[in-house]
Tab-separated table of C-alpha atoms and ligand atoms in Angstrom:
chain	number	residue	atom	x	y	z
A	1	UNK	CA	88.826	81.359	117.079
A	2	UNK	CA	86.696	81.078	113.921
A	3	UNK	CA	87.996	83.271	111.103
A	4	UNK	CA	86.893	83.897	107.572
A	5	UNK	CA	89.150	82.187	105.052
A	6	UNK	CA	89.209	83.363	101.486
A	7	UNK	CA	92.034	81.356	100.032
A	8	UNK	CA	92.581	82.589	96.504
A	9	UNK	CA	90.823	85.851	97.305
A	10	UNK	CA	91.056	87.216	93.799
A	11	UNK	CA	90.513	83.862	92.107
A	12	UNK	CA	93.804	84.055	90.273
A	13	UNK	CA	95.538	81.007	91.742
A	14	UNK	CA	94.471	77.415	92.170
A	15	UNK	CA	95.425	75.312	95.114
A	16	UNK	CA	95.422	71.516	95.165
A	17	UNK	CA	97.407	70.357	98.169
A	18	UNK	CA	97.779	66.647	98.896
A	19	UNK	CA	96.617	67.466	102.387
A	20	UNK	CA	96.041	70.320	104.719
A	21	UNK	CA	97.174	70.327	108.349
A	22	UNK	CA	96.464	72.632	111.248
A	23	UNK	CA	99.193	72.167	113.887
A	24	UNK	CA	98.213	73.320	117.359
A	25	UNK	CA	101.688	74.314	118.560
A	26	UNK	CA	105.257	74.709	117.374
A	27	UNK	CA	106.207	71.079	118.152
A	28	UNK	CA	103.319	69.768	116.106
A	29	UNK	CA	104.308	72.214	113.365
A	30	UNK	CA	107.893	70.908	113.361
A	31	UNK	CA	106.616	67.307	113.207
A	32	UNK	CA	104.297	68.209	110.306
A	33	UNK	CA	107.214	69.682	108.323
A	34	UNK	CA	109.453	66.643	109.061
A	35	UNK	CA	106.697	64.210	108.086
A	36	UNK	CA	106.143	65.982	104.770
A	37	UNK	CA	109.905	66.001	104.082
A	38	UNK	CA	110.097	62.247	104.817
A	39	UNK	CA	107.282	61.677	102.325
A	40	UNK	CA	109.046	63.820	99.704
A	41	UNK	CA	106.259	66.422	99.697
A	42	UNK	CA	106.531	70.183	99.342
A	43	UNK	CA	105.349	72.367	102.229
A	44	UNK	CA	103.710	75.796	102.212
A	45	UNK	CA	102.128	77.775	105.010
A	46	UNK	CA	98.978	79.753	104.356
A	47	UNK	CA	97.656	82.741	106.275
A	48	UNK	CA	94.336	84.253	105.220
A	49	UNK	CA	94.896	83.421	101.529
A	50	UNK	CA	94.586	87.113	100.654
A	51	UNK	CA	97.493	87.224	98.242
A	52	UNK	CA	96.658	87.805	94.603
A	53	UNK	CA	99.736	85.812	93.557
A	54	UNK	CA	100.006	82.045	93.962
A	55	UNK	CA	102.486	82.542	96.809
A	56	UNK	CA	100.804	80.121	99.209
A	57	UNK	CA	99.848	77.470	96.652
A	58	UNK	CA	101.324	73.964	96.961
A	59	UNK	CA	101.020	70.512	95.471
A	60	UNK	CA	102.161	69.095	98.826
A	61	UNK	CA	101.201	69.890	102.404
A	62	UNK	CA	99.459	73.164	103.177
A	63	UNK	CA	99.961	74.256	106.761
A	64	UNK	CA	97.301	76.415	108.285
A	65	UNK	CA	98.606	78.257	111.342
A	66	UNK	CA	95.301	79.590	112.621
A	67	UNK	CA	95.809	77.786	115.949
A	68	UNK	CA	99.099	79.591	116.590
A	69	UNK	CA	97.403	82.844	117.466
A	70	UNK	CA	98.292	83.692	121.079
A	71	UNK	CA	100.246	86.556	122.576
A	72	UNK	CA	103.194	84.758	124.159
A	73	UNK	CA	105.276	87.500	125.769
A	74	UNK	CA	105.129	91.256	126.386
A	75	UNK	CA	108.312	93.107	127.304
A	76	UNK	CA	107.548	96.704	128.185
A	77	UNK	CA	110.138	99.445	127.769
A	78	UNK	CA	110.485	102.668	129.765
A	79	UNK	CA	109.381	104.812	126.800
A	80	UNK	CA	106.018	103.011	126.616
A	81	UNK	CA	106.885	100.923	123.568
A	82	UNK	CA	107.053	97.133	123.919
A	83	UNK	CA	108.341	93.956	122.317
A	84	UNK	CA	105.452	91.563	121.835
A	85	UNK	CA	105.908	87.946	120.760
A	86	UNK	CA	102.846	86.512	119.086
A	87	UNK	CA	101.840	83.320	117.251
A	88	UNK	CA	102.461	83.701	113.513
A	89	UNK	CA	98.932	82.692	112.503
A	90	UNK	CA	97.138	85.474	114.350
A	91	UNK	CA	94.963	87.672	112.109
A	92	UNK	CA	95.678	91.375	112.196
A	93	UNK	CA	92.193	92.154	113.528
A	94	UNK	CA	92.766	89.836	116.501
A	95	UNK	CA	96.299	91.161	116.972
A	96	UNK	CA	95.054	94.753	116.999
A	97	UNK	CA	92.410	93.817	119.572
A	98	UNK	CA	94.929	92.036	121.817
A	99	UNK	CA	97.432	94.890	121.560
A	100	UNK	CA	94.697	97.444	122.248
A	101	UNK	CA	93.770	95.596	125.449
A	102	UNK	CA	97.411	95.987	126.526
A	103	UNK	CA	97.401	99.705	125.663
A	104	UNK	CA	99.611	99.039	122.620
A	105	UNK	CA	99.379	99.291	118.831
A	106	UNK	CA	101.286	98.647	115.596
A	107	UNK	CA	103.026	101.810	114.335
A	108	UNK	CA	101.492	101.499	110.897
A	109	UNK	CA	99.141	99.118	109.122
A	110	UNK	CA	97.662	98.449	105.689
A	111	UNK	CA	94.060	99.093	104.747
A	112	UNK	CA	92.470	95.795	105.779
A	113	UNK	CA	92.948	93.693	108.906
A	114	UNK	CA	92.025	90.202	107.692
A	115	UNK	CA	95.547	88.940	106.951
A	116	UNK	CA	97.675	86.820	109.263
A	117	UNK	CA	100.742	88.574	110.649
A	118	UNK	CA	102.977	85.921	109.029
A	119	UNK	CA	101.378	86.267	105.596
A	120	UNK	CA	101.389	90.055	105.811
A	121	UNK	CA	105.089	90.399	106.654
A	122	UNK	CA	106.120	87.615	104.252
A	123	UNK	CA	104.819	89.559	101.231
A	124	UNK	CA	105.961	93.019	102.351
A	125	UNK	CA	102.518	94.339	103.289
A	126	UNK	CA	102.628	98.063	104.011
A	127	UNK	CA	100.449	101.038	104.827
A	128	UNK	CA	101.193	104.673	104.122
A	129	UNK	CA	103.354	107.300	105.830
A	130	UNK	CA	106.528	108.861	104.497
A	131	UNK	CA	108.325	108.507	107.840
A	132	UNK	CA	107.277	104.878	108.358
A	133	UNK	CA	108.145	101.481	106.924
A	134	UNK	CA	106.037	98.434	106.107
A	135	UNK	CA	105.006	95.744	108.579
A	136	UNK	CA	108.296	93.827	108.245
A	137	UNK	CA	110.185	96.845	109.634
A	138	UNK	CA	108.222	96.366	112.863
A	139	UNK	CA	109.509	92.780	113.276
A	140	UNK	CA	112.531	92.297	115.575
A	141	UNK	CA	112.505	88.524	115.945
A	142	UNK	CA	111.107	85.461	114.203
A	143	UNK	CA	110.796	81.806	115.279
A	144	UNK	CA	111.069	79.546	112.280
A	145	UNK	CA	110.611	75.855	111.581
A	146	UNK	CA	113.252	75.044	108.969
A	147	UNK	CA	113.291	72.451	106.199
A	148	UNK	CA	115.249	70.198	108.576
A	149	UNK	CA	112.356	70.381	111.053
A	150	UNK	CA	114.403	72.446	113.512
A	151	UNK	CA	112.905	75.294	115.526
A	152	UNK	CA	115.207	78.295	115.157
A	153	UNK	CA	115.108	81.744	116.764
A	154	UNK	CA	116.230	84.546	114.453
A	155	UNK	CA	116.741	88.275	115.003
A	156	UNK	CA	119.142	91.037	113.942
A	157	UNK	CA	121.697	89.362	116.270
A	158	UNK	CA	120.741	85.654	116.016
A	159	UNK	CA	121.228	84.220	112.516
A	160	UNK	CA	120.743	87.734	111.064
A	161	UNK	CA	120.815	86.621	107.432
A	162	UNK	CA	118.130	84.012	108.017
A	163	UNK	CA	116.169	86.689	109.893
A	164	UNK	CA	116.177	88.855	106.770
A	165	UNK	CA	114.218	86.254	104.795
A	166	UNK	CA	112.163	85.213	107.813
A	167	UNK	CA	110.775	88.727	108.187
A	168	UNK	CA	110.139	89.202	104.468
A	169	UNK	CA	110.776	86.228	102.208
A	170	UNK	CA	107.525	84.562	101.098
A	171	UNK	CA	108.075	81.657	103.482
A	172	UNK	CA	111.118	80.612	101.433
A	173	UNK	CA	113.347	79.664	104.380
A	174	UNK	CA	110.824	78.063	106.713
A	175	UNK	CA	107.459	78.265	108.385
A	176	UNK	CA	107.067	81.135	110.830
A	177	UNK	CA	105.771	79.935	114.191
A	178	UNK	CA	106.000	83.232	116.073
A	179	UNK	CA	107.180	86.782	115.496
A	180	UNK	CA	108.342	89.485	117.880
A	181	UNK	CA	107.001	92.915	117.033
A	182	UNK	CA	108.180	96.298	118.217
A	183	UNK	CA	104.954	98.104	119.072
A	184	UNK	CA	104.086	101.542	120.429
A	185	UNK	CA	101.629	102.928	122.990
A	186	UNK	CA	98.074	102.869	121.632
A	187	UNK	CA	97.226	106.098	119.821
A	188	UNK	CA	94.304	107.954	118.302
A	189	UNK	CA	94.207	109.152	114.726
A	190	UNK	CA	92.195	111.970	113.285
A	191	UNK	CA	91.042	110.939	109.822
A	192	UNK	CA	90.280	113.671	107.289
A	193	UNK	CA	88.839	112.313	104.054
A	194	UNK	CA	88.095	114.797	101.265
A	195	UNK	CA	87.425	114.717	97.550
A	196	UNK	CA	89.977	116.842	95.672
A	197	UNK	CA	90.820	117.644	92.084
A	198	UNK	CA	93.643	115.289	91.130
A	199	UNK	CA	95.725	118.177	89.771
A	200	UNK	CA	95.511	119.978	93.138
A	201	UNK	CA	96.685	116.823	94.905
A	202	UNK	CA	99.668	116.491	92.581
A	203	UNK	CA	100.532	120.170	92.963
A	204	UNK	CA	100.466	120.055	96.767
A	205	UNK	CA	102.173	116.706	97.312
A	206	UNK	CA	105.732	117.782	98.043
A	207	UNK	CA	107.618	120.210	100.264
A	208	UNK	CA	107.886	120.350	104.070
A	209	UNK	CA	104.204	121.279	104.488
A	210	UNK	CA	103.001	119.290	101.514
A	211	UNK	CA	100.468	116.497	101.729
A	212	UNK	CA	103.095	113.781	102.030
A	213	UNK	CA	105.487	115.320	104.588
A	214	UNK	CA	102.782	117.314	106.358
A	215	UNK	CA	100.795	114.291	107.500
A	216	UNK	CA	101.624	111.150	109.472
A	217	UNK	CA	99.765	109.027	106.911
A	218	UNK	CA	98.703	110.409	103.549
A	219	UNK	CA	97.168	108.508	100.643
A	220	UNK	CA	94.822	109.151	97.781
A	221	UNK	CA	92.616	107.222	95.397
A	222	UNK	CA	92.105	108.439	91.866
A	223	UNK	CA	89.236	107.575	89.571
A	224	UNK	CA	90.289	106.482	86.074
A	225	UNK	CA	88.561	108.482	83.276
A	226	UNK	CA	88.275	111.505	85.626
A	227	UNK	CA	90.578	114.112	87.214
A	228	UNK	CA	89.105	113.505	90.664
A	229	UNK	CA	90.707	111.999	93.758
A	230	UNK	CA	89.754	111.035	97.297
A	231	UNK	CA	92.431	112.140	99.771
A	232	UNK	CA	92.970	110.597	103.213
A	233	UNK	CA	95.047	112.368	105.855
A	234	UNK	CA	95.485	110.568	109.170
A	235	UNK	CA	97.309	112.282	112.014
A	236	UNK	CA	97.955	111.498	115.645
A	237	UNK	CA	95.803	113.459	118.095
A	238	UNK	CA	95.027	113.307	121.819
A	239	UNK	CA	91.245	113.297	121.437
A	240	UNK	CA	88.365	114.430	119.250
A	241	UNK	CA	84.866	113.490	118.112
A	242	UNK	CA	84.277	109.951	116.858
A	243	UNK	CA	82.231	108.939	113.849
A	244	UNK	CA	78.511	108.477	114.150
A	245	UNK	CA	77.964	104.685	113.651
A	246	UNK	CA	75.205	105.314	111.107
A	247	UNK	CA	77.507	107.533	109.030
A	248	UNK	CA	80.259	104.908	109.283
A	249	UNK	CA	77.871	102.205	108.089
A	250	UNK	CA	76.611	104.341	105.202
A	251	UNK	CA	80.158	105.211	104.055
A	252	UNK	CA	82.051	101.995	104.739
A	253	UNK	CA	79.419	99.346	104.127
A	254	UNK	CA	76.717	100.846	101.952
A	255	UNK	CA	78.690	103.160	99.642
A	256	UNK	CA	82.129	101.487	99.676
A	257	UNK	CA	80.813	97.933	99.403
A	258	UNK	CA	77.131	97.407	98.526
A	259	UNK	CA	76.664	100.335	96.129
A	260	UNK	CA	80.196	99.885	94.785
A	261	UNK	CA	79.426	96.234	93.934
A	262	UNK	CA	76.350	97.389	92.018
A	263	UNK	CA	78.236	100.085	90.088
A	264	UNK	CA	80.906	97.523	89.162
A	265	UNK	CA	78.256	95.110	87.923
A	266	UNK	CA	76.697	97.879	85.812
A	267	UNK	CA	80.126	98.753	84.391
A	268	UNK	CA	80.646	95.061	83.589
A	269	UNK	CA	77.301	94.817	81.796
A	270	UNK	CA	77.548	98.222	80.065
A	271	UNK	CA	81.253	99.072	79.734
A	272	UNK	CA	80.522	102.315	77.910
A	273	UNK	CA	78.840	103.610	81.085
A	274	UNK	CA	82.080	103.364	83.084
A	275	UNK	CA	83.318	106.920	82.527
A	276	UNK	CA	79.951	108.348	83.578
A	277	UNK	CA	79.781	106.049	86.621
A	278	UNK	CA	83.267	107.086	87.753
A	279	UNK	CA	82.408	110.760	87.297
A	280	UNK	CA	79.252	110.331	89.345
A	281	UNK	CA	81.058	108.294	92.018
A	282	UNK	CA	83.852	110.857	92.292
A	283	UNK	CA	81.335	113.705	92.530
A	284	UNK	CA	79.129	111.980	95.090
A	285	UNK	CA	81.967	111.547	97.583
A	286	UNK	CA	81.501	113.691	100.637
A	287	UNK	CA	84.114	114.821	103.133
A	288	UNK	CA	84.326	113.381	106.627
A	289	UNK	CA	86.491	113.938	109.684
A	290	UNK	CA	86.602	111.755	112.783
A	291	UNK	CA	88.872	110.495	115.558
A	292	UNK	CA	89.287	106.821	116.444
A	293	UNK	CA	91.865	104.319	117.746
A	294	UNK	CA	94.488	103.792	115.041
A	295	UNK	CA	93.443	100.260	113.902
A	296	UNK	CA	89.895	101.497	113.212
A	297	UNK	CA	91.224	104.302	111.034
A	298	UNK	CA	93.743	102.194	109.138
A	299	UNK	CA	91.449	99.288	108.231
A	300	UNK	CA	88.135	99.259	106.364
A	301	UNK	CA	85.941	96.382	105.218
A	302	UNK	CA	86.632	95.356	101.601
A	303	UNK	CA	83.934	93.051	100.317
A	304	UNK	CA	83.933	93.826	96.593
A	305	UNK	CA	86.249	91.295	95.003
A	306	UNK	CA	88.940	92.689	92.737
A	307	UNK	CA	92.351	91.971	91.280
A	308	UNK	CA	95.307	94.158	92.091
A	309	UNK	CA	98.751	95.051	90.852
A	310	UNK	CA	100.876	97.353	92.982
A	311	UNK	CA	104.309	98.728	92.232
A	312	UNK	CA	106.782	100.587	94.412
A	313	UNK	CA	108.590	103.367	92.551
A	314	UNK	CA	111.108	105.970	93.709
A	315	UNK	CA	108.963	108.782	95.062
A	316	UNK	CA	110.397	111.254	92.565
A	317	UNK	CA	108.946	109.174	89.698
A	318	UNK	CA	105.350	109.314	90.931
A	319	UNK	CA	104.053	112.151	88.757
A	320	UNK	CA	105.489	110.669	85.556
A	321	UNK	CA	104.092	107.236	86.394
A	322	UNK	CA	100.586	108.597	87.019
A	323	UNK	CA	100.663	110.722	83.864
A	324	UNK	CA	101.720	107.726	81.774
A	325	UNK	CA	99.011	105.506	83.260
A	326	UNK	CA	96.435	108.234	82.612
A	327	UNK	CA	97.599	108.595	79.002
A	328	UNK	CA	97.305	104.851	78.499
A	329	UNK	CA	93.824	104.746	80.067
A	330	UNK	CA	92.606	107.568	77.814
A	331	UNK	CA	93.940	106.006	74.603
A	332	UNK	CA	93.440	102.296	75.256
A	333	UNK	CA	89.671	102.082	75.062
A	334	UNK	CA	89.645	100.090	78.330
A	335	UNK	CA	86.826	100.676	80.808
A	336	UNK	CA	88.086	100.832	84.399
A	337	UNK	CA	85.506	101.238	87.149
A	338	UNK	CA	87.911	100.686	90.081
A	339	UNK	CA	89.952	103.565	91.570
A	340	UNK	CA	93.741	103.402	91.778
A	341	UNK	CA	95.567	104.053	95.064
A	342	UNK	CA	98.755	105.949	95.907
A	343	UNK	CA	100.652	105.560	99.189
A	344	UNK	CA	104.079	106.481	100.565
A	345	UNK	CA	106.784	104.892	102.698
A	346	UNK	CA	110.215	105.641	104.111
A	347	UNK	CA	113.295	103.919	102.754
A	348	UNK	CA	114.205	100.803	104.779
A	349	UNK	CA	116.969	98.206	104.905
A	350	UNK	CA	114.962	94.964	104.709
A	351	UNK	CA	116.598	92.981	101.887
A	352	UNK	CA	113.425	92.187	99.936
A	353	UNK	CA	111.327	95.162	100.980
A	354	UNK	CA	109.825	97.029	98.034
A	355	UNK	CA	111.027	100.216	99.785
A	356	UNK	CA	114.590	98.931	100.229
A	357	UNK	CA	117.045	101.821	100.063
A	358	UNK	CA	114.703	104.416	98.609
A	359	UNK	CA	111.870	106.678	99.631
A	360	UNK	CA	108.907	105.108	97.941
A	361	UNK	CA	105.568	105.860	96.348
A	362	UNK	CA	103.252	102.901	95.905
A	363	UNK	CA	100.897	102.929	92.930
A	364	UNK	CA	98.171	100.293	92.929
A	365	UNK	CA	95.761	99.544	90.102
A	366	UNK	CA	92.679	97.409	90.529
A	367	UNK	CA	90.172	95.690	88.321
A	368	UNK	CA	86.790	94.288	89.310
A	369	UNK	CA	87.186	90.505	89.320
A	370	UNK	CA	84.580	89.852	86.612
A	371	UNK	CA	86.408	92.117	84.143
A	372	UNK	CA	89.577	91.322	82.171
A	373	UNK	CA	92.695	92.723	83.792
A	374	UNK	CA	95.662	91.415	81.771
A	375	UNK	CA	95.868	94.190	79.183
A	376	UNK	CA	95.581	96.991	81.768
A	377	UNK	CA	98.016	95.420	84.200
A	378	UNK	CA	100.517	94.574	81.432
A	379	UNK	CA	100.478	98.203	80.300
A	380	UNK	CA	101.015	99.399	83.870
A	381	UNK	CA	103.845	96.900	84.309
A	382	UNK	CA	105.563	98.265	81.182
A	383	UNK	CA	105.289	101.792	82.592
A	384	UNK	CA	106.673	100.669	85.954
A	385	UNK	CA	109.605	98.976	84.230
A	386	UNK	CA	110.737	102.386	82.951
A	387	UNK	CA	110.892	103.655	86.551
A	388	UNK	CA	112.626	100.756	88.309
A	389	UNK	CA	109.288	99.665	89.772
A	390	UNK	CA	109.311	96.794	92.235
A	391	UNK	CA	106.125	94.709	92.404
A	392	UNK	CA	104.351	93.893	95.666
A	393	UNK	CA	105.178	90.234	96.369
A	394	UNK	CA	101.554	89.367	97.102
A	395	UNK	CA	99.928	91.175	94.158
A	396	UNK	CA	99.775	90.369	90.463
A	397	UNK	CA	102.900	90.850	88.362
A	398	UNK	CA	104.871	88.976	85.737
A	399	UNK	CA	108.474	89.658	86.767
A	400	UNK	CA	111.000	86.892	87.303
A	401	UNK	CA	114.281	86.470	89.193
A	402	UNK	CA	116.391	87.893	86.371
A	403	UNK	CA	114.592	91.253	86.507
A	404	UNK	CA	114.164	91.246	90.281
A	405	UNK	CA	117.930	90.796	90.676
A	406	UNK	CA	118.368	94.139	88.885
A	407	UNK	CA	115.878	95.846	91.192
A	408	UNK	CA	117.069	94.623	94.609
A	409	UNK	CA	120.712	95.289	95.628
A	410	UNK	CA	120.640	92.348	98.096
A	411	UNK	CA	118.869	89.893	95.785
A	412	UNK	CA	121.899	87.627	95.321
A	413	UNK	CA	122.252	87.451	99.116
A	414	UNK	CA	118.610	86.468	99.419
A	415	UNK	CA	119.085	83.714	96.811
A	416	UNK	CA	122.178	82.447	98.645
A	417	UNK	CA	120.421	82.352	102.046
A	418	UNK	CA	117.390	80.599	100.549
A	419	UNK	CA	119.583	77.981	98.863
A	420	UNK	CA	121.477	77.302	102.103
A	421	UNK	CA	118.336	77.186	104.281
A	422	UNK	CA	116.318	74.966	101.950
A	423	UNK	CA	118.762	73.104	99.683
A	424	UNK	CA	116.194	70.526	98.546
A	425	UNK	CA	113.411	72.982	97.749
A	426	UNK	CA	110.977	71.780	100.410
A	427	UNK	CA	109.291	75.216	100.459
A	428	UNK	CA	109.293	75.685	96.684
A	429	UNK	CA	106.269	76.246	94.503
A	430	UNK	CA	105.935	77.682	90.992
A	431	UNK	CA	105.705	81.263	92.209
A	432	UNK	CA	108.831	81.025	94.349
A	433	UNK	CA	110.724	79.342	91.504
A	434	UNK	CA	109.755	82.225	89.238
A	435	UNK	CA	110.697	85.026	91.604
A	436	UNK	CA	113.804	83.481	93.209
A	437	UNK	CA	114.929	81.599	90.117
A	438	UNK	CA	115.357	77.888	89.454
A	439	UNK	CA	117.775	75.970	91.662
A	440	UNK	CA	121.245	75.314	90.233
B	501	FAD	C1	91.317	93.284	100.121
B	501	FAD	C2	92.818	93.282	100.233
B	501	FAD	C3	93.444	94.396	100.776
B	501	FAD	C4	94.838	94.419	100.893
B	501	FAD	N1	95.439	95.540	101.409
B	501	FAD	C5	96.794	95.625	101.447
B	501	FAD	C6	97.452	96.779	101.952
B	501	FAD	O1	96.821	97.720	102.421
B	501	FAD	N2	98.807	96.819	101.896
B	501	FAD	C7	99.544	95.794	101.369
B	501	FAD	O2	100.769	95.889	101.308
B	501	FAD	N3	98.949	94.645	100.953
B	501	FAD	C8	97.602	94.546	100.978
B	501	FAD	N4	97.002	93.392	100.536
B	501	FAD	C9	97.843	92.241	100.221
B	501	FAD	C10	97.981	91.332	101.451
B	501	FAD	O3	98.348	92.059	102.603
B	501	FAD	C11	99.098	90.296	101.227
B	501	FAD	O4	98.828	89.572	100.066
B	501	FAD	C12	99.264	89.352	102.429
B	501	FAD	O5	100.270	88.442	102.135
B	501	FAD	C13	98.032	88.559	102.751
B	501	FAD	O6	98.216	87.928	103.999
B	501	FAD	P1	97.673	86.461	104.199
B	501	FAD	O7	97.696	86.136	105.648
B	501	FAD	O8	96.406	86.302	103.467
B	501	FAD	O9	98.838	85.642	103.477
B	501	FAD	P2	98.730	84.458	102.371
B	501	FAD	O10	98.211	85.046	101.101
B	501	FAD	O11	97.978	83.321	102.978
B	501	FAD	O12	100.250	84.109	102.239
B	501	FAD	C14	101.164	85.043	101.740
B	501	FAD	C15	102.575	84.444	101.743
B	501	FAD	O13	102.990	84.267	103.086
B	501	FAD	C16	103.378	82.920	103.295
B	501	FAD	N5	103.029	82.565	104.657
B	501	FAD	C17	101.823	82.623	105.260
B	501	FAD	N6	101.936	82.199	106.529
B	501	FAD	C18	103.228	81.864	106.727
B	501	FAD	C19	103.975	81.349	107.824
B	501	FAD	N7	103.410	81.080	108.997
B	501	FAD	N8	105.298	81.127	107.655
B	501	FAD	C20	105.906	81.386	106.472
B	501	FAD	N9	105.247	81.866	105.412
B	501	FAD	C21	103.928	82.103	105.535
B	501	FAD	C22	102.573	82.126	102.270
B	501	FAD	O14	103.163	80.862	101.998
B	501	FAD	C23	102.662	83.063	101.085
B	501	FAD	O15	103.899	82.946	100.449
B	501	FAD	C24	95.616	93.309	100.451
B	501	FAD	C25	94.978	92.183	99.927
B	501	FAD	C26	93.588	92.159	99.832
B	501	FAD	C27	92.908	90.931	99.289
């Protein structure tokens, strides 16, 4: 299957592997790892290259798992859910299509579908929904090629500690060859998208009927330099009217991509126009409501290139975090044409999940890729530090192992498992050394 590859999507990381290999099955994958080890080369796997961090970068052998993209096994359960084992290189769009054909779906997804399943789980990719976890919480088994070239099956009962880092560990303990996902019967979502005043959103967030608890999936975007937001409420329904394809094209392609690219270019050329542009953009948003299969509601095309930082904070800290970011934006003199995004997730028990042990609000800030981002993102990172923020593993941040150890209760366990699984650092690169710490 031909897929679009945008390695280094945000143009923040450079990649100069000695060579690139595309194994066609798990045996070839194991041989590729062993060969690299014999030659004394590092190994990294790459998915769609959609991480903003240099997580997939290597100076050794880069393994592209696009050929490992088949559904291998489907085990149906009486309640309609199923365990599906799938090649680790499959892109989410293809996975969603294959699951849909089986009458199945992922419980929750992020807002694009271009990533590989392996890359998505390895960085803790998540969607929104206060009763739901990220993609790694939907993984119940993982087949791994280790640094020794062995093919190992892991799950909550088989090598459970290795499984923890296999399902979310930046490829630090091996190359994923296949994953087993717990999926649910296919479902429809009703999407309700409405522009709101930001203050109304914040006022109505909490409580049993609030925006967060009262919807299966709630998120909102806010426009810097304004008090306007775009809210998205997605809820399970049995049926309902779909979206006229012309309206979908106008909203998702024309306004969200083509026109948005133009407004970002204008803001780049005339920074002082940014506030006005954001006000106009926020005011020109119109409401829409439609019903569609869940993958079509979760994912939208994102063609305007940007850089992103996203932090997970305890949900109770959300209002303070947003107020502090807003204060900084208003006093910094920065011009920020890209909206920020707020999402929610349930607490989970995955060792390196950004939602580990706490109900979470995710706050993402973006900057158009032609504009400087360091000052803005550094200021946001300082604010997040005051609220025990944990950075998304695949998005820009400057934290290192010392700080991360304070933020994750199981961090020392993760370091121990990594050291035991890969004692010689076969899967190391600069990013992993920074976030896991140098080897003793
Ligand atoms: C436009 C855009 C929208 C996004 N939306 C969201 C969102 O809604 N929610 C969210 O949480 N994130 C989001 N992200 C971030 C994205 O989901 C993650 O960065 C994800 O890791 C990208 O998947 P990938 O296949 O491109 O992985 P890559 O960037 O290729 O790799 C990510 C990591 O996984 C490792 N890896 C890849 N394949 C394997 C394997 N087979 N075995 C072991 N390790 C492997 C790599 O070595 C690397 O460490 C978005 C990113 C972009 C660019």
